mmCIF file of C-alpha atoms and ligand atoms in Angstrom:
data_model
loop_
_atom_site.group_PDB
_atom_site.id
_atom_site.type_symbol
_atom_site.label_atom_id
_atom_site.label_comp_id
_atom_site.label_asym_id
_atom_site.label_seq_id
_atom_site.Cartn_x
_atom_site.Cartn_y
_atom_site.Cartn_z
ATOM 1 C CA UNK N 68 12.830 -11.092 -14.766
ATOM 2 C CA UNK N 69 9.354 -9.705 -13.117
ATOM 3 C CA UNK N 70 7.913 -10.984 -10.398
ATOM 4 C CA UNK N 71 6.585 -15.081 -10.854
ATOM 5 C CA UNK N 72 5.494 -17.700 -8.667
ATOM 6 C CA UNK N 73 6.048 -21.177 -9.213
ATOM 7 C CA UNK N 74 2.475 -21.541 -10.946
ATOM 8 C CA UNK N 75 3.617 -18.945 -13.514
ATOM 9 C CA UNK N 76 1.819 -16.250 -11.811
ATOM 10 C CA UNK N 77 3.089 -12.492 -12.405
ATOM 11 C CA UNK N 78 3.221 -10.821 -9.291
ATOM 12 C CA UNK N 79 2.437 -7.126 -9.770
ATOM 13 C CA UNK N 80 0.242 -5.942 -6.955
ATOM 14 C CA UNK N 81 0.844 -5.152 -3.869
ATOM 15 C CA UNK N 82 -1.186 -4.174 -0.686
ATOM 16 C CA UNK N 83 0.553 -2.626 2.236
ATOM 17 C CA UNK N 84 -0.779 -1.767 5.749
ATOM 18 C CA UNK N 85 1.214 1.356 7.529
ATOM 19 C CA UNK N 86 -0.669 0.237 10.293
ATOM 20 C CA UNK N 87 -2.802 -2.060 12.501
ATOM 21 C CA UNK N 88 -4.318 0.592 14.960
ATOM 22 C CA UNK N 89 -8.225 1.034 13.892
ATOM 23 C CA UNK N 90 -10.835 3.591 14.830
ATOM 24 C CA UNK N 91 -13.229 1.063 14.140
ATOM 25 C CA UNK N 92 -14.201 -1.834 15.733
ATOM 26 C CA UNK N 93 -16.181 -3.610 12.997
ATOM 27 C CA UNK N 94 -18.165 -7.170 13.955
ATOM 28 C CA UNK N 95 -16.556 -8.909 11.092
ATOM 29 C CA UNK N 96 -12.881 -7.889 11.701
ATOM 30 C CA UNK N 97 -11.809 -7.004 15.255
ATOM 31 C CA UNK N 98 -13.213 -7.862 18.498
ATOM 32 C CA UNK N 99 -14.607 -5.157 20.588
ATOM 33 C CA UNK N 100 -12.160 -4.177 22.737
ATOM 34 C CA UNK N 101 -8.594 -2.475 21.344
ATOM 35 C CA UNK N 102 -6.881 -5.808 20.630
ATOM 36 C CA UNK N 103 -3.616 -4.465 17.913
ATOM 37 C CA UNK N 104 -0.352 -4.984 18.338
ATOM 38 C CA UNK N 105 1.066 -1.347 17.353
ATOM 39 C CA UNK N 106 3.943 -2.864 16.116
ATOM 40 C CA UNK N 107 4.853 -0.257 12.971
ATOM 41 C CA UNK N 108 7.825 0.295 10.866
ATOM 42 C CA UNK N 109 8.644 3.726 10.628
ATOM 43 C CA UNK N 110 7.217 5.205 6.825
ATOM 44 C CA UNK N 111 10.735 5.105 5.616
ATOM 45 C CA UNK N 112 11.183 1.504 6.326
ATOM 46 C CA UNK N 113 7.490 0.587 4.544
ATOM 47 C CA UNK N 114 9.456 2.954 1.940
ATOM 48 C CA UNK N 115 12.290 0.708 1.319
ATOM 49 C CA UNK N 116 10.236 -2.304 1.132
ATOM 50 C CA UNK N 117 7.876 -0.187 -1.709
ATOM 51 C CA UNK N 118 11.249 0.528 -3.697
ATOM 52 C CA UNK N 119 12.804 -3.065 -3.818
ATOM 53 C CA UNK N 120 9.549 -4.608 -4.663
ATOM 54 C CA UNK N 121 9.024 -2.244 -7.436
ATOM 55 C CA UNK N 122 12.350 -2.886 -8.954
ATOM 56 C CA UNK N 123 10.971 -6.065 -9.302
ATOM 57 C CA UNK N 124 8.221 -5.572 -11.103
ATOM 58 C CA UNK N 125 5.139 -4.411 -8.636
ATOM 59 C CA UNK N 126 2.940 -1.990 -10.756
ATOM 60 C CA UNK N 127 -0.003 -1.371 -8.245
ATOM 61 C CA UNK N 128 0.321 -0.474 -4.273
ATOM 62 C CA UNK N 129 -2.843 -0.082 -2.575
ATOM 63 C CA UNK N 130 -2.129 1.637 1.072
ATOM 64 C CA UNK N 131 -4.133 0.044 3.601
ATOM 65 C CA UNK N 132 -4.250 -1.095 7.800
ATOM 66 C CA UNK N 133 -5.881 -0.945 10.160
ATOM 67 C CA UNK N 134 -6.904 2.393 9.006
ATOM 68 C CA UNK N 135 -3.892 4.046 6.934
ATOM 69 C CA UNK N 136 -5.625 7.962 7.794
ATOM 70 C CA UNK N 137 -4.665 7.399 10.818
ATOM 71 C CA UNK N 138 -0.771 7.329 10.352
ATOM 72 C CA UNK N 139 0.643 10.928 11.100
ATOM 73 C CA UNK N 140 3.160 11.403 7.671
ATOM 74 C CA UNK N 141 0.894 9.117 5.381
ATOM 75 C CA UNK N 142 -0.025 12.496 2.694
ATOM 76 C CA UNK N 143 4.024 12.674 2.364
ATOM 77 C CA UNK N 144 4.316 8.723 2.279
ATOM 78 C CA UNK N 145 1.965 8.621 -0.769
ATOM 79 C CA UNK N 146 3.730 11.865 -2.469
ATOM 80 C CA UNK N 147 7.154 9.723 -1.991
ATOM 81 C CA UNK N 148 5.179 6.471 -3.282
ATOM 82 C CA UNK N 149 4.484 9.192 -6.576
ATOM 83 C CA UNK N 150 8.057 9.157 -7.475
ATOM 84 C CA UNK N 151 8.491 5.633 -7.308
ATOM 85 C CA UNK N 152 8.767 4.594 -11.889
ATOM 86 C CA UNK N 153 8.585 0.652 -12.248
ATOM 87 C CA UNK N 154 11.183 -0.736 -14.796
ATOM 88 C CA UNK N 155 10.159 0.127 -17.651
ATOM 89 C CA UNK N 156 9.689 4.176 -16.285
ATOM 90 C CA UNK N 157 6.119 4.059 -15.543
ATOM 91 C CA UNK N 158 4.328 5.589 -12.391
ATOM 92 C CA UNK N 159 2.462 3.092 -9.674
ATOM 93 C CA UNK N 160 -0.795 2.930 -10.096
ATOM 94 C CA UNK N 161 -1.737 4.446 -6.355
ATOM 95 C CA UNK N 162 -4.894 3.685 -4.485
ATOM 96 C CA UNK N 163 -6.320 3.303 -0.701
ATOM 97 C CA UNK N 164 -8.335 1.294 1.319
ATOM 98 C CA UNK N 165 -9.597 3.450 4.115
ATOM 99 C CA UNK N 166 -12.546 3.656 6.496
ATOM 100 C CA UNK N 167 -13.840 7.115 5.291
ATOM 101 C CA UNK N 168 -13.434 8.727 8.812
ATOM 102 C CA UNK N 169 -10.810 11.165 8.268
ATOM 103 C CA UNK N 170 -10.914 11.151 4.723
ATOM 104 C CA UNK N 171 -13.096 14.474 4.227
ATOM 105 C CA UNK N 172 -10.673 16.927 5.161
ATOM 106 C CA UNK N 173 -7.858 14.420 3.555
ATOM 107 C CA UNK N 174 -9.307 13.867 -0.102
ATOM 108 C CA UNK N 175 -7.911 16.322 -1.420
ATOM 109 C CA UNK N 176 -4.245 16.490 0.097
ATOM 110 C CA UNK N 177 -4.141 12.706 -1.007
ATOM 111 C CA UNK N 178 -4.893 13.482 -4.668
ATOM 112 C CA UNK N 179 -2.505 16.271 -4.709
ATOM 113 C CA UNK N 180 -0.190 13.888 -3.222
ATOM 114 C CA UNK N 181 -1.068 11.700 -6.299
ATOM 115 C CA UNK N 182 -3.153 9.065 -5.105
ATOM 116 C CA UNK N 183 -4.852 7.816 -7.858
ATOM 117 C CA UNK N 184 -8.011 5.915 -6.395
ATOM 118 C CA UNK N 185 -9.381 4.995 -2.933
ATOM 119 C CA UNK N 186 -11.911 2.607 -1.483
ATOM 120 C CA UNK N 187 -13.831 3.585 1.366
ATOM 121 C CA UNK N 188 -15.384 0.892 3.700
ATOM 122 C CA UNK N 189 -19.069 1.564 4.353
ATOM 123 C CA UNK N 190 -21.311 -1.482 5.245
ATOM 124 C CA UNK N 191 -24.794 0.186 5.492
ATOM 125 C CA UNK N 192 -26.855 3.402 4.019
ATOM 126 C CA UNK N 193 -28.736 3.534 6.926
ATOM 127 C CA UNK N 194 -27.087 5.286 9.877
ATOM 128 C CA UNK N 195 -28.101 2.537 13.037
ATOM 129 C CA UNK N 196 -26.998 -0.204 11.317
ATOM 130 C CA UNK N 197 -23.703 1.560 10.526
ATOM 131 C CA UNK N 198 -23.507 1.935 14.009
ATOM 132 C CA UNK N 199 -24.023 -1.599 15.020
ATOM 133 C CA UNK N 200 -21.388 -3.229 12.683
ATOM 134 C CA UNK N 201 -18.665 -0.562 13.202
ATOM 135 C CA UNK N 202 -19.725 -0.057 16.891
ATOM 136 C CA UNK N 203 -18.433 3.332 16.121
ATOM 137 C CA UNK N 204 -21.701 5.612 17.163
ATOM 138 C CA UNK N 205 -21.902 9.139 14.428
ATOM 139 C CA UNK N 206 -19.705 8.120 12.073
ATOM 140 C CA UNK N 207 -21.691 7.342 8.963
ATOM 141 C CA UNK N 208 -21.811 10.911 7.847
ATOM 142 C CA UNK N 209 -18.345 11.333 8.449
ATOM 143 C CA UNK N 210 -17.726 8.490 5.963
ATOM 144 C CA UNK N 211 -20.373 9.899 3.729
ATOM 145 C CA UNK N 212 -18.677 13.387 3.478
ATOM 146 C CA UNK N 213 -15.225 11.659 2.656
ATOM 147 C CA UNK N 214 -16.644 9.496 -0.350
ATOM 148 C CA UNK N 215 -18.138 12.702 -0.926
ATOM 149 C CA UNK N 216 -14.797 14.843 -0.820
ATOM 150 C CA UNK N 217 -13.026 12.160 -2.476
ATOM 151 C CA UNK N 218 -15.293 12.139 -5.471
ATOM 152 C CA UNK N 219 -14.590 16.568 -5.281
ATOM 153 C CA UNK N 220 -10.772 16.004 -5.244
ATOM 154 C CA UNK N 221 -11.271 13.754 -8.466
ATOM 155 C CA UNK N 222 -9.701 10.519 -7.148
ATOM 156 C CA UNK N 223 -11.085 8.768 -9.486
ATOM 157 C CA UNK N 224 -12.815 6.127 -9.266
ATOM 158 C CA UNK N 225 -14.553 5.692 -6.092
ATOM 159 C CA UNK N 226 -15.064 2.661 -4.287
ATOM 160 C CA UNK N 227 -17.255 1.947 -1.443
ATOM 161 C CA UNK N 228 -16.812 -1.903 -0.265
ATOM 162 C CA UNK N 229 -19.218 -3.466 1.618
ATOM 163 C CA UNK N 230 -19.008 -6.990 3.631
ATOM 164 C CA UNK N 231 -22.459 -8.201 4.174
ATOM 165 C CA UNK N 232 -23.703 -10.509 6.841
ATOM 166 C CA UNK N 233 -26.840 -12.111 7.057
ATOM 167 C CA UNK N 234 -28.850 -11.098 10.189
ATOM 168 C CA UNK N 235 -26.838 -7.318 9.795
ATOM 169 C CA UNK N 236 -27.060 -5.699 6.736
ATOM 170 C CA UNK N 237 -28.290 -8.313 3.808
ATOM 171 C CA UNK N 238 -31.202 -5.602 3.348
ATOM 172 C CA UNK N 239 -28.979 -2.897 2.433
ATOM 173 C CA UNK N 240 -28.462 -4.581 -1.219
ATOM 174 C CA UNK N 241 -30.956 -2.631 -3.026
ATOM 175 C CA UNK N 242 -30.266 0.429 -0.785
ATOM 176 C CA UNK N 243 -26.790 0.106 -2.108
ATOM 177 C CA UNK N 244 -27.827 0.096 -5.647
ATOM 178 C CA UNK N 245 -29.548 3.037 -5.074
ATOM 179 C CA UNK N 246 -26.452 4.656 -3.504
ATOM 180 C CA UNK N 247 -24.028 3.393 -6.471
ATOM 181 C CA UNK N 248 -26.625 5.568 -8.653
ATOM 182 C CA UNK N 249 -27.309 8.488 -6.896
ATOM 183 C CA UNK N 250 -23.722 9.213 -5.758
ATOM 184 C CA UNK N 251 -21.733 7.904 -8.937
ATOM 185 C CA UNK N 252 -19.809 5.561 -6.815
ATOM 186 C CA UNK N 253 -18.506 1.825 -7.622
ATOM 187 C CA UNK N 254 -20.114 -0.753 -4.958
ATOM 188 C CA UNK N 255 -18.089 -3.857 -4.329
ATOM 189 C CA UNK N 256 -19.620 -6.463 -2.132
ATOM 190 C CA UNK N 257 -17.604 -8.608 -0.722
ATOM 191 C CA UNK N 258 -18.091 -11.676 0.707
ATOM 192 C CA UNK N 259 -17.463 -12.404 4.437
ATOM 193 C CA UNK N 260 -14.531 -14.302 4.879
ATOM 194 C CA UNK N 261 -13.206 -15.844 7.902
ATOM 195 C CA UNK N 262 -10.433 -13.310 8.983
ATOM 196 C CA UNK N 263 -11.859 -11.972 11.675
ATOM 197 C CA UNK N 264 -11.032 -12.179 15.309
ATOM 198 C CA UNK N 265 -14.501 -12.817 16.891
ATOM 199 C CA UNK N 266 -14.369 -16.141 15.176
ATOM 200 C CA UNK N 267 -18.051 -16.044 14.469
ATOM 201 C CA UNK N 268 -17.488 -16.962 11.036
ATOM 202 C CA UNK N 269 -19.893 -19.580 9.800
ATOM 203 C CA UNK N 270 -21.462 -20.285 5.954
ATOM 204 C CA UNK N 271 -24.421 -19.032 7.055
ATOM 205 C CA UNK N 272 -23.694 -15.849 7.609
ATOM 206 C CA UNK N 273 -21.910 -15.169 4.089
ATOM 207 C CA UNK N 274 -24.360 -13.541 1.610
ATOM 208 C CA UNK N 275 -23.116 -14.893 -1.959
ATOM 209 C CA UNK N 276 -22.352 -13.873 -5.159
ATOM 210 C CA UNK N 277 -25.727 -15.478 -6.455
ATOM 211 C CA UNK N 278 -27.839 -13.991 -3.345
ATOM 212 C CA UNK N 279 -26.808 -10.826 -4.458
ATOM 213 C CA UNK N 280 -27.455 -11.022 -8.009
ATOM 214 C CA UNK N 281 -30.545 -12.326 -7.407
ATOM 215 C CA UNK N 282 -31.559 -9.730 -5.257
ATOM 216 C CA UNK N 283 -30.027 -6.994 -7.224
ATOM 217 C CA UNK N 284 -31.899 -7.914 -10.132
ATOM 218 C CA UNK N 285 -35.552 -8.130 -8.660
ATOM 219 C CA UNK N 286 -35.091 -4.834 -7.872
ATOM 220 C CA UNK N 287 -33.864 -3.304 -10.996
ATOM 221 C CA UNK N 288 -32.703 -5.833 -14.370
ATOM 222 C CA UNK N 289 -28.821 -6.103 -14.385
ATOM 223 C CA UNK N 290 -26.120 -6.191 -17.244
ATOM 224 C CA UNK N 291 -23.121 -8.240 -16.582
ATOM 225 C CA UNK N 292 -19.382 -6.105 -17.549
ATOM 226 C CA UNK N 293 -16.640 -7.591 -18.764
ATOM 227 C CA UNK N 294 -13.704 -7.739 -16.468
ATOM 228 C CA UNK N 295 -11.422 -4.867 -16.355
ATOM 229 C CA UNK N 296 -8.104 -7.212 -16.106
ATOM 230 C CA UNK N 297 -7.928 -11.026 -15.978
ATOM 231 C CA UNK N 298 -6.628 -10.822 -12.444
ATOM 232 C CA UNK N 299 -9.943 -8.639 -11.409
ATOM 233 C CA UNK N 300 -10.992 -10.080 -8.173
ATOM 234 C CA UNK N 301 -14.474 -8.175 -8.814
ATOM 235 C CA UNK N 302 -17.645 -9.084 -10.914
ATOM 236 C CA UNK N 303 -18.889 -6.548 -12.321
ATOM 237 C CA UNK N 304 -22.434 -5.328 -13.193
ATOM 238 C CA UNK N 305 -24.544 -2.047 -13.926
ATOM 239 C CA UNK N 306 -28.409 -1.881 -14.854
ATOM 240 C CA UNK N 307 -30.029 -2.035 -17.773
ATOM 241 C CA UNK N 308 -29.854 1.963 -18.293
ATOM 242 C CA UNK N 309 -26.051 1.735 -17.709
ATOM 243 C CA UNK N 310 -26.480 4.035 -14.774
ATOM 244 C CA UNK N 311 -24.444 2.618 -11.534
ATOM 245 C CA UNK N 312 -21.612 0.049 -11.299
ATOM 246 C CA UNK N 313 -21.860 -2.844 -9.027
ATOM 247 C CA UNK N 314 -18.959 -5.616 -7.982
ATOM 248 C CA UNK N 315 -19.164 -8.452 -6.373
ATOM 249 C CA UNK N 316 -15.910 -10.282 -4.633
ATOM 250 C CA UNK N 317 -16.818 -13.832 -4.146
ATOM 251 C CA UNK N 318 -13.498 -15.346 -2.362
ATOM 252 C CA UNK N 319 -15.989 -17.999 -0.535
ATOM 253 C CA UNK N 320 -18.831 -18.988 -3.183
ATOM 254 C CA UNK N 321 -16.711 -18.365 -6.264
ATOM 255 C CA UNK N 322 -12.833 -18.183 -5.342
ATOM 256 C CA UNK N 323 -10.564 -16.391 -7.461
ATOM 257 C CA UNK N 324 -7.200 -17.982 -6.674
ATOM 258 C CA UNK N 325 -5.903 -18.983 -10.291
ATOM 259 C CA UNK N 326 -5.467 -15.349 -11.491
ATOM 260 C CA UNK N 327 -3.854 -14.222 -7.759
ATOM 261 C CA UNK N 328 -1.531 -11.353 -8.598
ATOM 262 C CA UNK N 329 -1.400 -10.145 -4.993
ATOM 263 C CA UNK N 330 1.377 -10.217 -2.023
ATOM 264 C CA UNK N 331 0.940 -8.494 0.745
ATOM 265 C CA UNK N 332 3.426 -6.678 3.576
ATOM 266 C CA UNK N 333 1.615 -6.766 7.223
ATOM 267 C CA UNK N 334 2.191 -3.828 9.169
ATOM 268 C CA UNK N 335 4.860 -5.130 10.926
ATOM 269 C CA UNK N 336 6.809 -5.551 8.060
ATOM 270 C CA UNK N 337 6.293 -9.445 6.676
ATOM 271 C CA UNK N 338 5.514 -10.901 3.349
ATOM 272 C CA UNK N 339 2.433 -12.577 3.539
ATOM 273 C CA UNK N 340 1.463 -14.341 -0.275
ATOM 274 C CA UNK N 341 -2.234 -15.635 0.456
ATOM 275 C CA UNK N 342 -4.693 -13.378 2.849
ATOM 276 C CA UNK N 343 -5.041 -17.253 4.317
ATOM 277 C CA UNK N 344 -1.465 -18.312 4.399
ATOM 278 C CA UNK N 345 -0.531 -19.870 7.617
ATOM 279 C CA UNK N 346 2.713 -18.393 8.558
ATOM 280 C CA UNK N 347 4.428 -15.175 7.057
ATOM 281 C CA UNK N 348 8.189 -14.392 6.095
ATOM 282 C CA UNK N 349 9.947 -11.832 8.032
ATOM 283 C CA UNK N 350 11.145 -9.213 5.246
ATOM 284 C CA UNK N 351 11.682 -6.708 8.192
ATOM 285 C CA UNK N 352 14.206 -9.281 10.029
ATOM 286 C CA UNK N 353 16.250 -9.112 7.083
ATOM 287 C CA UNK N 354 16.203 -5.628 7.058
ATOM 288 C CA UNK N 355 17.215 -5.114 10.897
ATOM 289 C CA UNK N 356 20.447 -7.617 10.139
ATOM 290 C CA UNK N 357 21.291 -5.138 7.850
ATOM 291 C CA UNK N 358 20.269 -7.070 4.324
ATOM 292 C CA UNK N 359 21.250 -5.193 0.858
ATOM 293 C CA UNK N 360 18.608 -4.104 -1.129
ATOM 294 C CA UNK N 361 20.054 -6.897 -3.751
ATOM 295 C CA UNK N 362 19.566 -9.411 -0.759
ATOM 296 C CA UNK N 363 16.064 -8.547 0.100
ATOM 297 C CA UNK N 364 14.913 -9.025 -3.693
ATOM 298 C CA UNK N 365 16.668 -12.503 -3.509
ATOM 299 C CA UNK N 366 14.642 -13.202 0.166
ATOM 300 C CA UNK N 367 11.653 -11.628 -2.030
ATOM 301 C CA UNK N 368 11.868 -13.666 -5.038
ATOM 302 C CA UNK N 369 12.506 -16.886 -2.997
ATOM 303 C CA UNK N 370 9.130 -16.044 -0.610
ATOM 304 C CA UNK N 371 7.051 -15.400 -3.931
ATOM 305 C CA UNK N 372 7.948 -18.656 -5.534
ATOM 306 C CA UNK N 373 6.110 -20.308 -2.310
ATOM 307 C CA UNK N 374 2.844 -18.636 -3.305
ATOM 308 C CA UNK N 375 0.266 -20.884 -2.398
ATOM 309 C CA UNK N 376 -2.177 -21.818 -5.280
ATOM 310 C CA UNK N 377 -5.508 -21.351 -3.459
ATOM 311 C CA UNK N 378 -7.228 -21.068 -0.101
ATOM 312 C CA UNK N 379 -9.157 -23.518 0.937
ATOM 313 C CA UNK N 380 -12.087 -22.287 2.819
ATOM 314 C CA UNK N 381 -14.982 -24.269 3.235
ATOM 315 C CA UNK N 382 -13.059 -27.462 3.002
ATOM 316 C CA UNK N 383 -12.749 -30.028 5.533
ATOM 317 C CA UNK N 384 -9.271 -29.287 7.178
ATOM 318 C CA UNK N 385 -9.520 -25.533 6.578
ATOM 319 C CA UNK N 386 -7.292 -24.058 9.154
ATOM 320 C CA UNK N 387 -8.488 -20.019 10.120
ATOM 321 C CA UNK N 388 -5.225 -17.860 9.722
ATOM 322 C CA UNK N 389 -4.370 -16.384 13.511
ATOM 323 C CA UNK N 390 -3.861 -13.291 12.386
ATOM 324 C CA UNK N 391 -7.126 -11.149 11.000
ATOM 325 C CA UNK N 392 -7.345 -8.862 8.540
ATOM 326 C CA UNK N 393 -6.788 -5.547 10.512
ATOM 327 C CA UNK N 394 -3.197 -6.773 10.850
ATOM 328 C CA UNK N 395 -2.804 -8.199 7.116
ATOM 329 C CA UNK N 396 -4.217 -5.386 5.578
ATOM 330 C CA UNK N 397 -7.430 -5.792 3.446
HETATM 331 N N1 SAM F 30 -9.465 0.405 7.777
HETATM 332 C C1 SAM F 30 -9.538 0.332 6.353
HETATM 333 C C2 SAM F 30 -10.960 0.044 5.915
HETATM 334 O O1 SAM F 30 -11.837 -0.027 6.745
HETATM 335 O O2 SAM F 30 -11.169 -0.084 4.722
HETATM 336 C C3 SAM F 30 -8.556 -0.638 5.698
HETATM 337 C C4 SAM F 30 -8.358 -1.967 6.328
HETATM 338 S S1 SAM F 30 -9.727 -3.074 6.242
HETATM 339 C C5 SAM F 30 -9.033 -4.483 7.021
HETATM 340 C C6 SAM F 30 -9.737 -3.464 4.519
HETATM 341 C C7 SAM F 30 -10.975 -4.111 3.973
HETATM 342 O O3 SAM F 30 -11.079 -5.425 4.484
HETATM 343 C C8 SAM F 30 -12.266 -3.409 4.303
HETATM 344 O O4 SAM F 30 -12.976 -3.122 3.123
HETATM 345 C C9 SAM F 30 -13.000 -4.408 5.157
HETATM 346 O O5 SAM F 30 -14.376 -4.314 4.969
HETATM 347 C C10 SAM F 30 -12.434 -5.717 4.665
HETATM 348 N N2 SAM F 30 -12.561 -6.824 5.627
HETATM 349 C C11 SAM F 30 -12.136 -6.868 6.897
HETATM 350 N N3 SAM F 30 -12.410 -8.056 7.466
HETATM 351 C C12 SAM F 30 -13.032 -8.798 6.522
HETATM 352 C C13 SAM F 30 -13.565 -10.116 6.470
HETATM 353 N N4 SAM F 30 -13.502 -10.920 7.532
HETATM 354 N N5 SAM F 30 -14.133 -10.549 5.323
HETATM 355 C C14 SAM F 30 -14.190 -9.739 4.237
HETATM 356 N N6 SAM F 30 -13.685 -8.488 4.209
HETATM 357 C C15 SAM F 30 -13.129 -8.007 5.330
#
């Protein structure tokens, strides 16, 4: 029996970070200063995890961190992640979320590897204002030439996700259109959530799904696409000339919960169900006391059934998850 929570919600995707170190410091996830934990499994023991999950019914892993390039072995952890066959003998469907930094000379390993598609964070066009919200100085066209590379090696398709925040980058929105067109690239913004461990979250600074639109469509008209799966956390849009795709993930202004197919293992090896769950179960404990594989998919299925059925930002009570996303994994 696949994967279910208790609100009859199949489980098949899951997002794993291999690590929580960072080149980056970006404003809306870490703090300035090197604040991770470094507290990684070793790739076999993210490995293990990988197989029991997809004996149980997992069809999608997306690799993620902290930055994932940045974990010496990863090319050979995807290429083992390649042989993985769910149940009923199919391959994973294989995909990364990665900063862009080390991904030109990387693209094409990873395919080879069989990656099938990556995301690469990039929250402005224009080079300063890279600067400022990575406070990374030089590295935009880095991260240019690996969406570039990636789109070479074929990993098809590309993403580039971009959090905007008002008083940062909310003028990039057109600029981004413009990029999605001229590069052949899928843009995905996504809404700021409050995961970050400044803590300077606030309403105000989230630009919504309906700012966006709006926006988008001054510029240039836009056609509304249908959803590629019902658990799509996207919505998705081109112009009227069908030339550029544009998403839009809305956790805050238009939350997504009900179709949640999504668990999560944090770098330091625990289940977490909802990016804004409040505590986490500790899959790698039952490893170290020496837990069967048979045993951890009975710890698994038990942790799944707890799901929770939504987040609940925005609403009084709302309690901010302490850990942020560099060490959930995006
Ligand atoms: N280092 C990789 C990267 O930059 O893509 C992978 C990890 S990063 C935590 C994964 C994704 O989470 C990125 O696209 C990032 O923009 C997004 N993210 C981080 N903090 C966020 C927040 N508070 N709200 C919305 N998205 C966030």
């Amino acid at each position: 029996m696949p994967l279910h929570d208790k609100f009859g919600r199949a489980i098949t995707d899951l997002r794993i970070a291999i690590t929580d170190r960072c080149n980056y410091r970006c404003v809306y996830c870490r703090t300035g200063n090197d604040g991770a934990q470094y507290a990684d499994l070793s790739l076999d023991e993210y490995l293990r995890m990988v197989r029991v999950l997809v004996s149980l019914g997992i069809e999608k892993v997306r690799i993620t961190g902290g930055e994932p390039l940045l974990r010496k072995g990863v090319v050979g952890f995807v290429e083992e992640l390649s042989q993985f066959r769910t149940p009923e003998g199919t391959q994973l469907d294989l995909a990364m979320t990665t900063n862009g930094h080390l991904l030109e000379e990387m693209a094409e390993p990873l395919k080879q590897a069989g990656l099938t598609r990556i995301t690469v964070s990039m929250d402005a066009v224009d080079p300063a204002k890279f600067a400022r919200i990575t406070r990374v100085p030089n590295g935009f066209q880095r991260v240019l030439a690996g969406i570039r590379a990636a789109k070479r090696a074929g990993l098809d398709p590309v993403k580039v996700n971009c959090v905007l925040l008002r008083g940062f980058n909310e003028d990039q929105i057109v600029e981004f259109g413009r990029f999605s067109r001229d590069e052949g690239v899928i843009v995905r913004f996504i809404e700021f959530m409050p995961l970050e461990e400044d803590r300077v979250w606030s309403p105000e600074i989230v630009v919504t799904l309906d700012e966006i639109v709006r926006t988008l469509s001054a510029w240039k008209p836009l056609r509304e696409l249908p959803p590629n799966a019902l658990s799509e956390t996207a919505r998705r849009y081109t112009f009227e000339d069908g030339v550029g795709e544009m998403g839009i993930i809305a956790p805050v202004s238009h939350p997504f919960c009900g179709h949640c197919s999504r668990i999560r293992i944090t770098s330091d090896g625990k289940i977490r169900t909802c990016l804004f769950s409040l505590f986490d179960h500790d899959l790698y404990r039952e490893m170290l006391r020496g837990a069967t594989d048979e045993e951890l998919a009975q710890y698994i299925r038990a942790v799944v059934e707890k799901k929770e059925a939504r987040h609940h930002i925005g609403e009084p009570g709302f309690v901010q998850p302490s850990r942020s996303m560099v060490h959930i994994g995006g």
